[in-house]
Structure formats: C-alpha cells, structure tokens
GROMACS .gro file of N, CA and C in nm:
model
  513
    1MET      N    1  27.722  22.290  34.011
    1MET     CA    2  27.784  22.161  33.990
    1MET      C    3  27.733  22.104  33.857
    2THR      N    4  27.823  22.058  33.776
    2THR     CA    5  27.783  22.001  33.648
    2THR      C    6  27.736  21.859  33.667
    3GLU      N    7  27.666  21.812  33.563
    3GLU     CA    8  27.616  21.674  33.572
    3GLU      C    9  27.729  21.574  33.587
    4ALA      N   10  27.839  21.598  33.520
    4ALA     CA   11  27.952  21.504  33.525
    4ALA      C   12  28.014  21.501  33.664
    5ALA      N   13  28.004  21.612  33.737
    5ALA     CA   14  28.067  21.618  33.869
    5ALA      C   15  27.978  21.561  33.979
    6GLN      N   16  27.849  21.540  33.951
    6GLN     CA   17  27.760  21.488  34.054
    6GLN      C   18  27.789  21.340  34.077
    7PRO      N   19  27.789  21.301  34.203
    7PRO     CA   20  27.813  21.158  34.230
    7PRO      C   21  27.699  21.073  34.174
    8ALA      N   22  27.736  20.959  34.121
    8ALA     CA   23  27.636  20.868  34.065
    8ALA      C   24  27.556  20.805  34.179
    9ARG      N   25  27.427  20.796  34.156
    9ARG     CA   26  27.342  20.729  34.254
    9ARG      C   27  27.364  20.579  34.244
   10PRO      N   28  27.383  20.515  34.357
   10PRO     CA   29  27.398  20.369  34.349
   10PRO      C   30  27.266  20.304  34.309
   11GLU      N   31  27.276  20.198  34.233
   11GLU     CA   32  27.157  20.122  34.195
   11GLU      C   33  27.099  20.057  34.321
   12PRO      N   34  26.967  20.049  34.329
   12PRO     CA   35  26.909  19.983  34.447
   12PRO      C   36  26.949  19.836  34.451
   13ARG      N   37  26.970  19.785  34.569
   13ARG     CA   38  27.007  19.644  34.583
   13ARG      C   39  26.896  19.553  34.533
   14VAL      N   40  26.770  19.594  34.557
   14VAL     CA   41  26.655  19.517  34.511
   14VAL      C   42  26.556  19.616  34.450
   15THR      N   43  26.511  19.587  34.329
   15THR     CA   44  26.413  19.673  34.264
   15THR      C   45  26.275  19.653  34.328
   16ALA      N   46  26.183  19.743  34.293
   16ALA     CA   47  26.046  19.729  34.343
   16ALA      C   48  25.986  19.597  34.297
   17TRP      N   49  26.011  19.559  34.172
   17TRP     CA   50  25.959  19.431  34.122
   17TRP      C   51  26.030  19.314  34.190
   18GLY      N   52  26.155  19.334  34.228
   18GLY     CA   53  26.226  19.230  34.302
   18GLY      C   54  26.161  19.204  34.437
   19TRP      N   55  26.124  19.313  34.507
   19TRP     CA   56  26.055  19.297  34.636
   19TRP      C   57  25.921  19.227  34.617
   20ARG      N   58  25.853  19.260  34.508
   20ARG     CA   59  25.725  19.193  34.481
   20ARG      C   60  25.746  19.044  34.455
   21ALA      N   61  25.853  19.011  34.385
   21ALA     CA   62  25.884  18.869  34.360
   21ALA      C   63  25.907  18.797  34.493
   22PHE      N   64  25.980  18.860  34.585
   22PHE     CA   65  26.005  18.798  34.715
   22PHE      C   66  25.876  18.785  34.796
   23ALA      N   67  25.788  18.884  34.786
   23ALA     CA   68  25.659  18.877  34.856
   23ALA      C   69  25.573  18.763  34.801
   24ILE      N   70  25.575  18.747  34.669
   24ILE     CA   71  25.500  18.637  34.607
   24ILE      C   72  25.558  18.504  34.653
   25ALA      N   73  25.691  18.493  34.657
   25ALA     CA   74  25.754  18.368  34.703
   25ALA      C   75  25.711  18.337  34.846
   26ALA      N   76  25.712  18.437  34.932
   26ALA     CA   77  25.672  18.416  35.072
   26ALA      C   78  25.525  18.373  35.080
   27ALA      N   79  25.440  18.435  34.998
   27ALA     CA   80  25.297  18.399  34.998
   27ALA      C   81  25.277  18.255  34.951
   28VAL      N   82  25.351  18.214  34.850
   28VAL     CA   83  25.340  18.075  34.800
   28VAL      C   84  25.383  17.977  34.909
   29ILE      N   85  25.494  18.007  34.975
   29ILE     CA   86  25.543  17.919  35.082
   29ILE      C   87  25.439  17.907  35.193
   30LEU      N   88  25.385  18.021  35.236
   30LEU     CA   89  25.284  18.019  35.344
   30LEU      C   90  25.158  17.944  35.303
   31LEU      N   91  25.106  17.972  35.183
   31LEU     CA   92  24.986  17.904  35.136
   31LEU      C   93  25.011  17.754  35.119
   32ASP      N   94  25.127  17.719  35.064
   32ASP     CA   95  25.162  17.578  35.044
   32ASP      C   96  25.168  17.504  35.177
   33GLN      N   97  25.240  17.560  35.272
   33GLN     CA   98  25.255  17.493  35.400
   33GLN      C   99  25.124  17.492  35.480
   34ALA      N  100  25.045  17.596  35.469
   34ALA     CA  101  24.915  17.600  35.538
   34ALA      C  102  24.820  17.494  35.482
   35THR      N  103  24.816  17.479  35.350
   35THR     CA  104  24.726  17.377  35.292
   35THR      C  105  24.773  17.237  35.326
   36LYS      N  106  24.902  17.216  35.329
   36LYS     CA  107  24.955  17.083  35.365
   36LYS      C  108  24.926  17.053  35.512
   37TYR      N  109  24.940  17.153  35.598
   37TYR     CA  110  24.906  17.135  35.739
   37TYR      C  111  24.758  17.098  35.751
   38TRP      N  112  24.674  17.168  35.677
   38TRP     CA  113  24.530  17.143  35.682
   38TRP      C  114  24.498  16.999  35.638
   39ILE      N  115  24.561  16.954  35.531
   39ILE     CA  116  24.537  16.818  35.481
   39ILE      C  117  24.584  16.714  35.583
   40LEU      N  118  24.702  16.736  35.642
   40LEU     CA  119  24.761  16.638  35.734
   40LEU      C  120  24.702  16.644  35.875
   41GLU      N  121  24.684  16.765  35.929
   41GLU     CA  122  24.651  16.779  36.071
   41GLU      C  123  24.505  16.813  36.100
   42VAL      N  124  24.438  16.883  36.011
   42VAL     CA  125  24.300  16.921  36.035
   42VAL      C  126  24.205  16.821  35.969
   43LEU      N  127  24.217  16.807  35.838
   43LEU     CA  128  24.133  16.711  35.766
   43LEU      C  129  24.176  16.568  35.797
   44ARG      N  130  24.304  16.550  35.829
   44ARG     CA  131  24.362  16.418  35.859
   44ARG      C  132  24.327  16.316  35.750
   45LEU      N  133  24.347  16.359  35.628
   45LEU     CA  134  24.315  16.273  35.514
   45LEU      C  135  24.414  16.158  35.508
   46PRO      N  136  24.366  16.035  35.521
   46PRO     CA  137  24.458  15.920  35.516
   46PRO      C  138  24.521  15.907  35.377
   47GLU      N  139  24.637  15.842  35.374
   47GLU     CA  140  24.705  15.823  35.246
   47GLU      C  141  24.615  15.745  35.151
   48ARG      N  142  24.612  15.791  35.027
   48ARG     CA  143  24.535  15.733  34.916
   48ARG      C  144  24.384  15.746  34.932
   49ALA      N  145  24.337  15.809  35.040
   49ALA     CA  146  24.193  15.832  35.054
   49ALA      C  147  24.155  15.954  34.973
   50THR      N  148  24.032  15.956  34.926
   50THR     CA  149  23.984  16.067  34.843
   50THR      C  150  23.869  16.137  34.912
   51GLN      N  151  23.876  16.270  34.917
   51GLN     CA  152  23.771  16.354  34.972
   51GLN      C  153  23.713  16.436  34.857
   52GLU      N  154  23.585  16.417  34.829
   52GLU     CA  155  23.519  16.492  34.722
   52GLU      C  156  23.511  16.640  34.760
   53VAL      N  157  23.540  16.728  34.667
   53VAL     CA  158  23.525  16.871  34.689
   53VAL      C  159  23.413  16.919  34.599
   54MET      N  160  23.437  16.928  34.471
   54MET     CA  161  23.336  16.955  34.370
   54MET      C  162  23.399  16.920  34.236
   55TRP      N  163  23.317  16.874  34.144
   55TRP     CA  164  23.370  16.826  34.018
   55TRP      C  165  23.448  16.934  33.949
   56PRO      N  166  23.568  16.910  33.903
   56PRO     CA  167  23.642  16.785  33.899
   56PRO      C  168  23.742  16.770  34.014
   57LEU      N  169  23.736  16.862  34.111
   57LEU     CA  170  23.835  16.866  34.219
   57LEU      C  171  23.802  16.767  34.330
   58GLN      N  172  23.904  16.694  34.370
   58GLN     CA  173  23.897  16.611  34.489
   58GLN      C  174  24.034  16.616  34.556
   59PHE      N  175  24.037  16.585  34.685
   59PHE     CA  176  24.163  16.578  34.757
   59PHE      C  177  24.199  16.431  34.776
   60THR      N  178  24.318  16.395  34.731
   60THR     CA  179  24.371  16.260  34.748
   60THR      C  180  24.514  16.275  34.797
   61ARG      N  181  24.540  16.240  34.922
   61ARG     CA  182  24.674  16.261  34.978
   61ARG      C  183  24.767  16.148  34.939
   62ILE      N  184  24.884  16.187  34.887
   62ILE     CA  185  24.991  16.091  34.859
   62ILE      C  186  25.123  16.152  34.904
   63TRP      N  187  25.221  16.066  34.923
   63TRP     CA  188  25.357  16.109  34.951
   63TRP      C  189  25.437  16.095  34.823
   64ASN      N  190  25.490  16.203  34.773
   64ASN     CA  191  25.568  16.204  34.650
   64ASN      C  192  25.716  16.207  34.685
   65GLU      N  193  25.783  16.095  34.662
   65GLU     CA  194  25.927  16.088  34.689
   65GLU      C  195  26.009  16.127  34.566
   66GLY      N  196  25.943  16.152  34.456
   66GLY     CA  197  26.013  16.186  34.333
   66GLY      C  198  26.022  16.335  34.313
   67VAL      N  199  26.052  16.372  34.189
   67VAL     CA  200  26.059  16.512  34.151
   67VAL      C  201  25.918  16.554  34.112
   68SER      N  202  25.902  16.653  34.031
   68SER     CA  203  25.770  16.701  33.991
   68SER      C  204  25.682  16.591  33.937
   69PHE      N  205  25.558  16.589  33.983
   69PHE     CA  206  25.455  16.495  33.939
   69PHE      C  207  25.498  16.349  33.956
   70GLY      N  208  25.582  16.321  34.056
   70GLY     CA  209  25.619  16.183  34.087
   70GLY      C  210  25.725  16.124  33.996
   71LEU      N  211  25.785  16.204  33.911
   71LEU     CA  212  25.890  16.151  33.823
   71LEU      C  213  26.018  16.127  33.903
   72PHE      N  214  26.096  16.031  33.861
   72PHE     CA  215  26.227  16.001  33.920
   72PHE      C  216  26.217  15.976  34.070
   73GLN      N  217  26.152  15.869  34.108
   73GLN     CA  218  26.131  15.837  34.249
   73GLN      C  219  26.265  15.827  34.323
   74ALA      N  220  26.269  15.885  34.442
   74ALA     CA  221  26.391  15.890  34.522
   74ALA      C  222  26.371  15.809  34.648
   75GLY      N  223  26.416  15.686  34.650
   75GLY     CA  224  26.394  15.600  34.766
   75GLY      C  225  26.506  15.604  34.867
   76HIS      N  226  26.615  15.675  34.840
   76HIS     CA  227  26.730  15.678  34.931
   76HIS      C  228  26.744  15.815  34.995
   77ASP      N  229  26.795  15.815  35.119
   77ASP     CA  230  26.811  15.939  35.193
   77ASP      C  231  26.905  16.035  35.121
   78ILE      N  232  27.008  15.985  35.057
   78ILE     CA  233  27.103  16.073  34.987
   78ILE      C  234  27.034  16.148  34.874
   79VAL      N  235  26.941  16.082  34.806
   79VAL     CA  236  26.866  16.147  34.698
   79VAL      C  237  26.772  16.251  34.756
   80ARG      N  238  26.709  16.215  34.867
   80ARG     CA  239  26.618  16.309  34.935
   80ARG      C  240  26.691  16.438  34.968
   81TRP      N  241  26.805  16.428  35.036
   81TRP     CA  242  26.878  16.548  35.076
   81TRP      C  243  26.941  16.618  34.956
   82GLY      N  244  26.975  16.541  34.854
   82GLY     CA  245  27.024  16.601  34.730
   82GLY      C  246  26.917  16.688  34.666
   83LEU      N  247  26.792  16.640  34.669
   83LEU     CA  248  26.681  16.718  34.613
   83LEU      C  249  26.654  16.842  34.699
   84VAL      N  250  26.670  16.832  34.829
   84VAL     CA  251  26.653  16.949  34.916
   84VAL      C  252  26.758  17.054  34.882
   85VAL      N  253  26.884  17.012  34.874
   85VAL     CA  254  26.994  17.104  34.842
   85VAL      C  255  26.973  17.165  34.704
   86PHE      N  256  26.935  17.083  34.608
   86PHE     CA  257  26.911  17.131  34.472
   86PHE      C  258  26.799  17.236  34.470
   87SER      N  259  26.687  17.207  34.537
   87SER     CA  260  26.574  17.300  34.540
   87SER      C  261  26.611  17.432  34.605
   88VAL      N  262  26.680  17.426  34.717
   88VAL     CA  263  26.721  17.549  34.785
   88VAL      C  264  26.823  17.625  34.700
   89GLY      N  265  26.914  17.551  34.637
   89GLY     CA  266  27.012  17.615  34.548
   89GLY      C  267  26.946  17.687  34.432
   90VAL      N  268  26.847  17.624  34.371
   90VAL     CA  269  26.772  17.687  34.262
   90VAL      C  270  26.703  17.812  34.313
   91ALA      N  271  26.641  17.803  34.430
   91ALA     CA  272  26.570  17.918  34.487
   91ALA      C  273  26.666  18.034  34.514
   92VAL      N  274  26.785  18.004  34.564
   92VAL     CA  275  26.884  18.109  34.590
   92VAL      C  276  26.930  18.174  34.459
   93LEU      N  277  26.961  18.093  34.359
   93LEU     CA  278  27.003  18.149  34.231
   93LEU      C  279  26.893  18.234  34.167
   94LEU      N  280  26.770  18.185  34.172
   94LEU     CA  281  26.659  18.262  34.117
   94LEU      C  282  26.635  18.390  34.196
   95SER      N  283  26.666  18.389  34.325
   95SER     CA  284  26.651  18.509  34.406
   95SER      C  285  26.747  18.619  34.361
   96PHE      N  286  26.868  18.582  34.321
   96PHE     CA  287  26.962  18.681  34.267
   96PHE      C  288  26.907  18.741  34.138
   97TRP      N  289  26.845  18.659  34.056
   97TRP     CA  290  26.784  18.706  33.933
   97TRP      C  291  26.662  18.795  33.965
   98ALA      N  292  26.583  18.753  34.062
   98ALA     CA  293  26.460  18.825  34.096
   98ALA      C  294  26.487  18.965  34.149
   99ARG      N  295  26.595  18.984  34.221
   99ARG     CA  296  26.617  19.113  34.286
   99ARG      C  297  26.635  19.229  34.190
  100ASN      N  298  26.668  19.200  34.065
  100ASN     CA  299  26.688  19.307  33.966
  100ASN      C  300  26.575  19.316  33.864
  101GLN      N  301  26.463  19.254  33.892
  101GLN     CA  302  26.356  19.251  33.793
  101GLN      C  303  26.292  19.388  33.773
  102THR      N  304  26.255  19.412  33.647
  102THR     CA  305  26.188  19.537  33.611
  102THR      C  306  26.059  19.508  33.534
  103ARG      N  307  26.025  19.381  33.520
  103ARG     CA  308  25.906  19.343  33.442
  103ARG      C  309  25.812  19.259  33.528
  104LEU      N  310  25.683  19.284  33.509
  104LEU     CA  311  25.580  19.217  33.587
  104LEU      C  312  25.584  19.065  33.573
  105LEU      N  313  25.578  19.013  33.451
  105LEU     CA  314  25.567  18.868  33.433
  105LEU      C  315  25.689  18.794  33.488
  106SER      N  316  25.807  18.848  33.465
  106SER     CA  317  25.925  18.778  33.517
  106SER      C  318  25.930  18.783  33.669
  107ALA      N  319  25.891  18.895  33.728
  107ALA     CA  320  25.891  18.904  33.874
  107ALA      C  321  25.791  18.805  33.935
  108VAL      N  322  25.671  18.801  33.880
  108VAL     CA  323  25.570  18.708  33.930
  108VAL      C  324  25.615  18.564  33.907
  109GLY      N  325  25.665  18.535  33.788
  109GLY     CA  326  25.711  18.399  33.757
  109GLY      C  327  25.822  18.354  33.850
  110LEU      N  328  25.920  18.440  33.872
  110LEU     CA  329  26.030  18.404  33.962
  110LEU      C  330  25.980  18.384  34.104
  111GLY      N  331  25.892  18.471  34.150
  111GLY     CA  332  25.836  18.455  34.285
  111GLY      C  333  25.764  18.323  34.302
  112LEU      N  334  25.685  18.285  34.201
  112LEU     CA  335  25.612  18.158  34.207
  112LEU      C  336  25.707  18.039  34.210
  113VAL      N  337  25.811  18.041  34.126
  113VAL     CA  338  25.905  17.928  34.120
  113VAL      C  339  25.986  17.920  34.250
  114ILE      N  340  26.032  18.034  34.299
  114ILE     CA  341  26.110  18.034  34.424
  114ILE      C  342  26.025  17.979  34.539
  115GLY      N  343  25.903  18.030  34.552
  115GLY     CA  344  25.814  17.983  34.659
  115GLY      C  345  25.783  17.836  34.648
  116GLY      N  346  25.758  17.789  34.526
  116GLY     CA  347  25.729  17.647  34.506
  116GLY      C  348  25.848  17.558  34.539
  117ALA      N  349  25.967  17.601  34.498
  117ALA     CA  350  26.087  17.522  34.526
  117ALA      C  351  26.111  17.511  34.676
  118VAL      N  352  26.097  17.623  34.746
  118VAL     CA  353  26.119  17.622  34.891
  118VAL      C  354  26.009  17.543  34.962
  119GLY      N  355  25.885  17.559  34.919
  119GLY     CA  356  25.774  17.484  34.981
  119GLY      C  357  25.795  17.334  34.974
  120ASN      N  358  25.833  17.285  34.858
  120ASN     CA  359  25.857  17.140  34.845
  120ASN      C  360  25.984  17.097  34.917
  121ALA      N  361  26.085  17.184  34.923
  121ALA     CA  362  26.208  17.151  34.997
  121ALA      C  363  26.178  17.136  35.146
  122ILE      N  364  26.091  17.220  35.198
  122ILE     CA  365  26.052  17.209  35.340
  122ILE      C  366  25.991  17.071  35.366
  123ASP      N  367  25.902  17.026  35.279
  123ASP     CA  368  25.842  16.893  35.295
  123ASP      C  369  25.946  16.783  35.293
  124ARG      N  370  26.036  16.789  35.197
  124ARG     CA  371  26.140  16.685  35.187
  124ARG      C  372  26.226  16.681  35.312
  125ALA      N  373  26.261  16.798  35.364
  125ALA     CA  374  26.343  16.803  35.484
  125ALA      C  375  26.265  16.751  35.606
  126ARG      N  376  26.138  16.788  35.617
  126ARG     CA  377  26.056  16.747  35.732
  126ARG      C  378  26.011  16.602  35.726
  127PHE      N  379  25.961  16.561  35.609
  127PHE     CA  380  25.894  16.431  35.599
  127PHE      C  381  25.967  16.328  35.515
  128GLY      N  382  26.065  16.370  35.437
  128GLY     CA  383  26.132  16.278  35.346
  128GLY      C  384  26.060  16.264  35.213
  129ALA      N  385  25.947  16.332  35.199
  129ALA     CA  386  25.869  16.328  35.075
  129ALA      C  387  25.780  16.452  35.073
  130VAL      N  388  25.724  16.480  34.957
  130VAL     CA  389  25.637  16.596  34.939
  130VAL      C  390  25.492  16.552  34.954
  131VAL      N  391  25.414  16.632  35.026
  131VAL     CA  392  25.272  16.606  35.043
  131VAL      C  393  25.198  16.659  34.919
  132ASP      N  394  25.136  16.570  34.844
  132ASP     CA  395  25.054  16.608  34.729
  132ASP      C  396  24.910  16.572  34.760
  133PHE      N  397  24.815  16.655  34.715
  133PHE     CA  398  24.675  16.627  34.749
  133PHE      C  399  24.574  16.681  34.649
  134ILE      N  400  24.610  16.773  34.561
  134ILE     CA  401  24.514  16.829  34.466
  134ILE      C  402  24.498  16.730  34.351
  135ASP      N  403  24.379  16.681  34.335
  135ASP     CA  404  24.351  16.573  34.240
  135ASP      C  405  24.240  16.615  34.143
  136VAL      N  406  24.277  16.630  34.017
  136VAL     CA  407  24.178  16.664  33.913
  136VAL      C  408  24.180  16.557  33.804
  137GLN      N  409  24.207  16.434  33.844
  137GLN     CA  410  24.216  16.323  33.748
  137GLN      C  411  24.086  16.300  33.674
  138ARG      N  412  23.974  16.342  33.733
  138ARG     CA  413  23.844  16.320  33.667
  138ARG      C  414  23.829  16.402  33.539
  139LEU      N  415  23.918  16.497  33.517
  139LEU     CA  416  23.916  16.569  33.389
  139LEU      C  417  23.950  16.476  33.274
  140GLY      N  418  24.025  16.370  33.305
  140GLY     CA  419  24.055  16.269  33.204
  140GLY      C  420  24.187  16.287  33.132
  141PHE      N  421  24.252  16.402  33.147
  141PHE     CA  422  24.377  16.422  33.074
  141PHE      C  423  24.493  16.463  33.165
  142PHE      N  424  24.471  16.472  33.294
  142PHE     CA  425  24.576  16.512  33.388
  142PHE      C  426  24.583  16.410  33.500
  143PRO      N  427  24.671  16.310  33.486
  143PRO     CA  428  24.670  16.198  33.581
  143PRO      C  429  24.746  16.221  33.711
  144TRP      N  430  24.807  16.338  33.730
  144TRP     CA  431  24.892  16.359  33.847
  144TRP      C  432  24.817  16.424  33.961
  145ILE      N  433  24.866  16.398  34.081
  145ILE     CA  434  24.818  16.465  34.202
  145ILE      C  435  24.929  16.561  34.242
  146PHE      N  436  24.895  16.683  34.279
  146PHE     CA  437  24.997  16.786  34.300
  146PHE      C  438  24.960  16.872  34.420
  147ASN      N  439  25.035  16.980  34.444
  147ASN     CA  440  25.010  17.068  34.557
  147ASN      C  441  25.028  17.214  34.514
  148VAL      N  442  25.016  17.306  34.608
  148VAL     CA  443  25.028  17.449  34.578
  148VAL      C  444  25.168  17.482  34.528
  149ALA      N  445  25.271  17.424  34.587
  149ALA     CA  446  25.408  17.451  34.543
  149ALA      C  447  25.429  17.407  34.399
  150ASP      N  448  25.380  17.288  34.364
  150ASP     CA  449  25.391  17.240  34.226
  150ASP      C  450  25.321  17.336  34.130
  151SER      N  451  25.205  17.385  34.171
  151SER     CA  452  25.131  17.481  34.088
  151SER      C  453  25.212  17.608  34.069
  152GLY      N  454  25.274  17.656  34.177
  152GLY     CA  455  25.356  17.776  34.167
  152GLY      C  456  25.472  17.759  34.070
  153ILE      N  457  25.538  17.644  34.079
  153ILE     CA  458  25.650  17.618  33.989
  153ILE      C  459  25.603  17.613  33.844
  154THR      N  460  25.495  17.541  33.819
  154THR     CA  461  25.446  17.525  33.682
  154THR      C  462  25.400  17.659  33.624
  155ILE      N  463  25.317  17.732  33.697
  155ILE     CA  464  25.268  17.861  33.648
  155ILE      C  465  25.384  17.960  33.634
  156GLY      N  466  25.477  17.956  33.729
  156GLY     CA  467  25.593  18.046  33.723
  156GLY      C  468  25.679  18.021  33.600
  157VAL      N  469  25.704  17.896  33.568
  157VAL     CA  470  25.782  17.865  33.448
  157VAL      C  471  25.709  17.911  33.322
  158ILE      N  472  25.578  17.890  33.318
  158ILE     CA  473  25.499  17.936  33.202
  158ILE      C  474  25.511  18.088  33.188
  159LEU      N  475  25.499  18.162  33.298
  159LEU     CA  476  25.511  18.308  33.293
  159LEU      C  477  25.650  18.352  33.248
  160LEU      N  478  25.753  18.284  33.295
  160LEU     CA  479  25.890  18.318  33.254
  160LEU      C  480  25.910  18.292  33.105
  161LEU      N  481  25.858  18.181  33.056
  161LEU     CA  482  25.868  18.153  32.913
  161LEU      C  483  25.791  18.256  32.832
  162TRP      N  484  25.671  18.289  32.876
  162TRP     CA  485  25.589  18.388  32.808
  162TRP      C  486  25.661  18.523  32.804
  163ASP      N  487  25.718  18.562  32.919
  163ASP     CA  488  25.789  18.690  32.925
  163ASP      C  489  25.912  18.691  32.834
  164SER      N  490  25.977  18.576  32.822
  164SER     CA  491  26.097  18.571  32.738
  164SER      C  492  26.063  18.588  32.590
  165LEU      N  493  25.939  18.560  32.553
  165LEU     CA  494  25.897  18.574  32.414
  165LEU      C  495  25.848  18.715  32.381
  166ARG      N  496  25.826  18.795  32.483
  166ARG     CA  497  25.780  18.932  32.462
  166ARG      C  498  25.898  19.023  32.432
  167PRO      N  499  25.880  19.124  32.346
  167PRO     CA  500  25.990  19.214  32.314
  167PRO      C  501  26.027  19.301  32.435
  168GLN      N  502  26.155  19.333  32.444
  168GLN     CA  503  26.202  19.422  32.549
  168GLN      C  504  26.162  19.565  32.516
  169ARG      N  505  26.119  19.640  32.616
  169ARG     CA  506  26.087  19.781  32.595
  169ARG      C  507  26.211  19.864  32.621
  170ALA      N  508  26.225  19.971  32.546
  170ALA     CA  509  26.338  20.061  32.566
  170ALA      C  510  26.322  20.131  32.701
  171ALA      N  511  26.433  20.153  32.769
  171ALA     CA  512  26.430  20.216  32.901
  171ALA      C  513  26.396  20.363  32.890
   0.00000   0.00000   0.00000
C-alpha cells in the first residue's frame, strides 16, 4: 500500500498538553474552593477581620461583588448572574483553545485562567459575591485582597502573554 492510499489518521480530539491544561484547571478549582471553604467554615474568619500568618501574608476575608480586585462593583442580581455567565462562557471558549495546545506555557496559562474563572463563578452563583482573603497589603504596593482563583487568572494571563512573545518552533 502506498503512502497516498493509506487512510489519514484522525487528529486527536484533545492533545496531551490539552489534557494537562484541563487537569490544571481542575486543580485550581479544587484548591480555590478548598481554601475558601477553610476560610469560611473551618477558620470562620469574620468579614474584615485579619488573621496574621507571617510577614507579609495575612488573611482578611471580604466579599468581592465586583470583577477582578474589586473593580466594577456589581450590586444587582442581573449583574451577578451576567458575571457568572460571562465567566463560564470565557472558560468554555478557552477550553476549546486549550484542547489543541502543543506548548507548555500556553497549556499551563489556559488551565490557570479556566480554573480561576470557574472558581470565581462558583462563588458568585453560590454566594452572590467572591470570597477574597489573601492579603499582602503590608508589602506597601499591592492594596488588593484576592484568592487562589484570582491568582490563577493573573498568572495564567502572564504566561499566555509570555508564550505569545516566544517564537514558534517548526513542527
């Protein structure tokens, strides 16, 4: 049988790096929700109370009704559910992109962003706001309180930008 006569192998539905991106997203969601559960149910940290951890880290629980880092506060239910739909929509679209990944940084970045978006969407759906508690304000230059999902989104975007600046390798 000649090469031309051999049937073409179908491309895999999800690449190995795509599966890794999905695993990273799942890990971010689990870690995010576990830490929020711990802050709310185990530590029972009251709103606006601060628990010292070690310099410069402290835990200060707040409810974030806005977008990232408290921007664009959403006081209405329609905005809340709009942000849930938007976050899930972004995660779904990024999942289509992630499934065909062949590069480490983009797969990791997409996994982090997908996991972060879903983690915060779960909070909005459950509580009407996102649970934020990681506080490093004592550093003096970072005034926001955030969570694991926010960290995933931020680091993921940085990795995606970094990867976009790197040259493509020939196949």
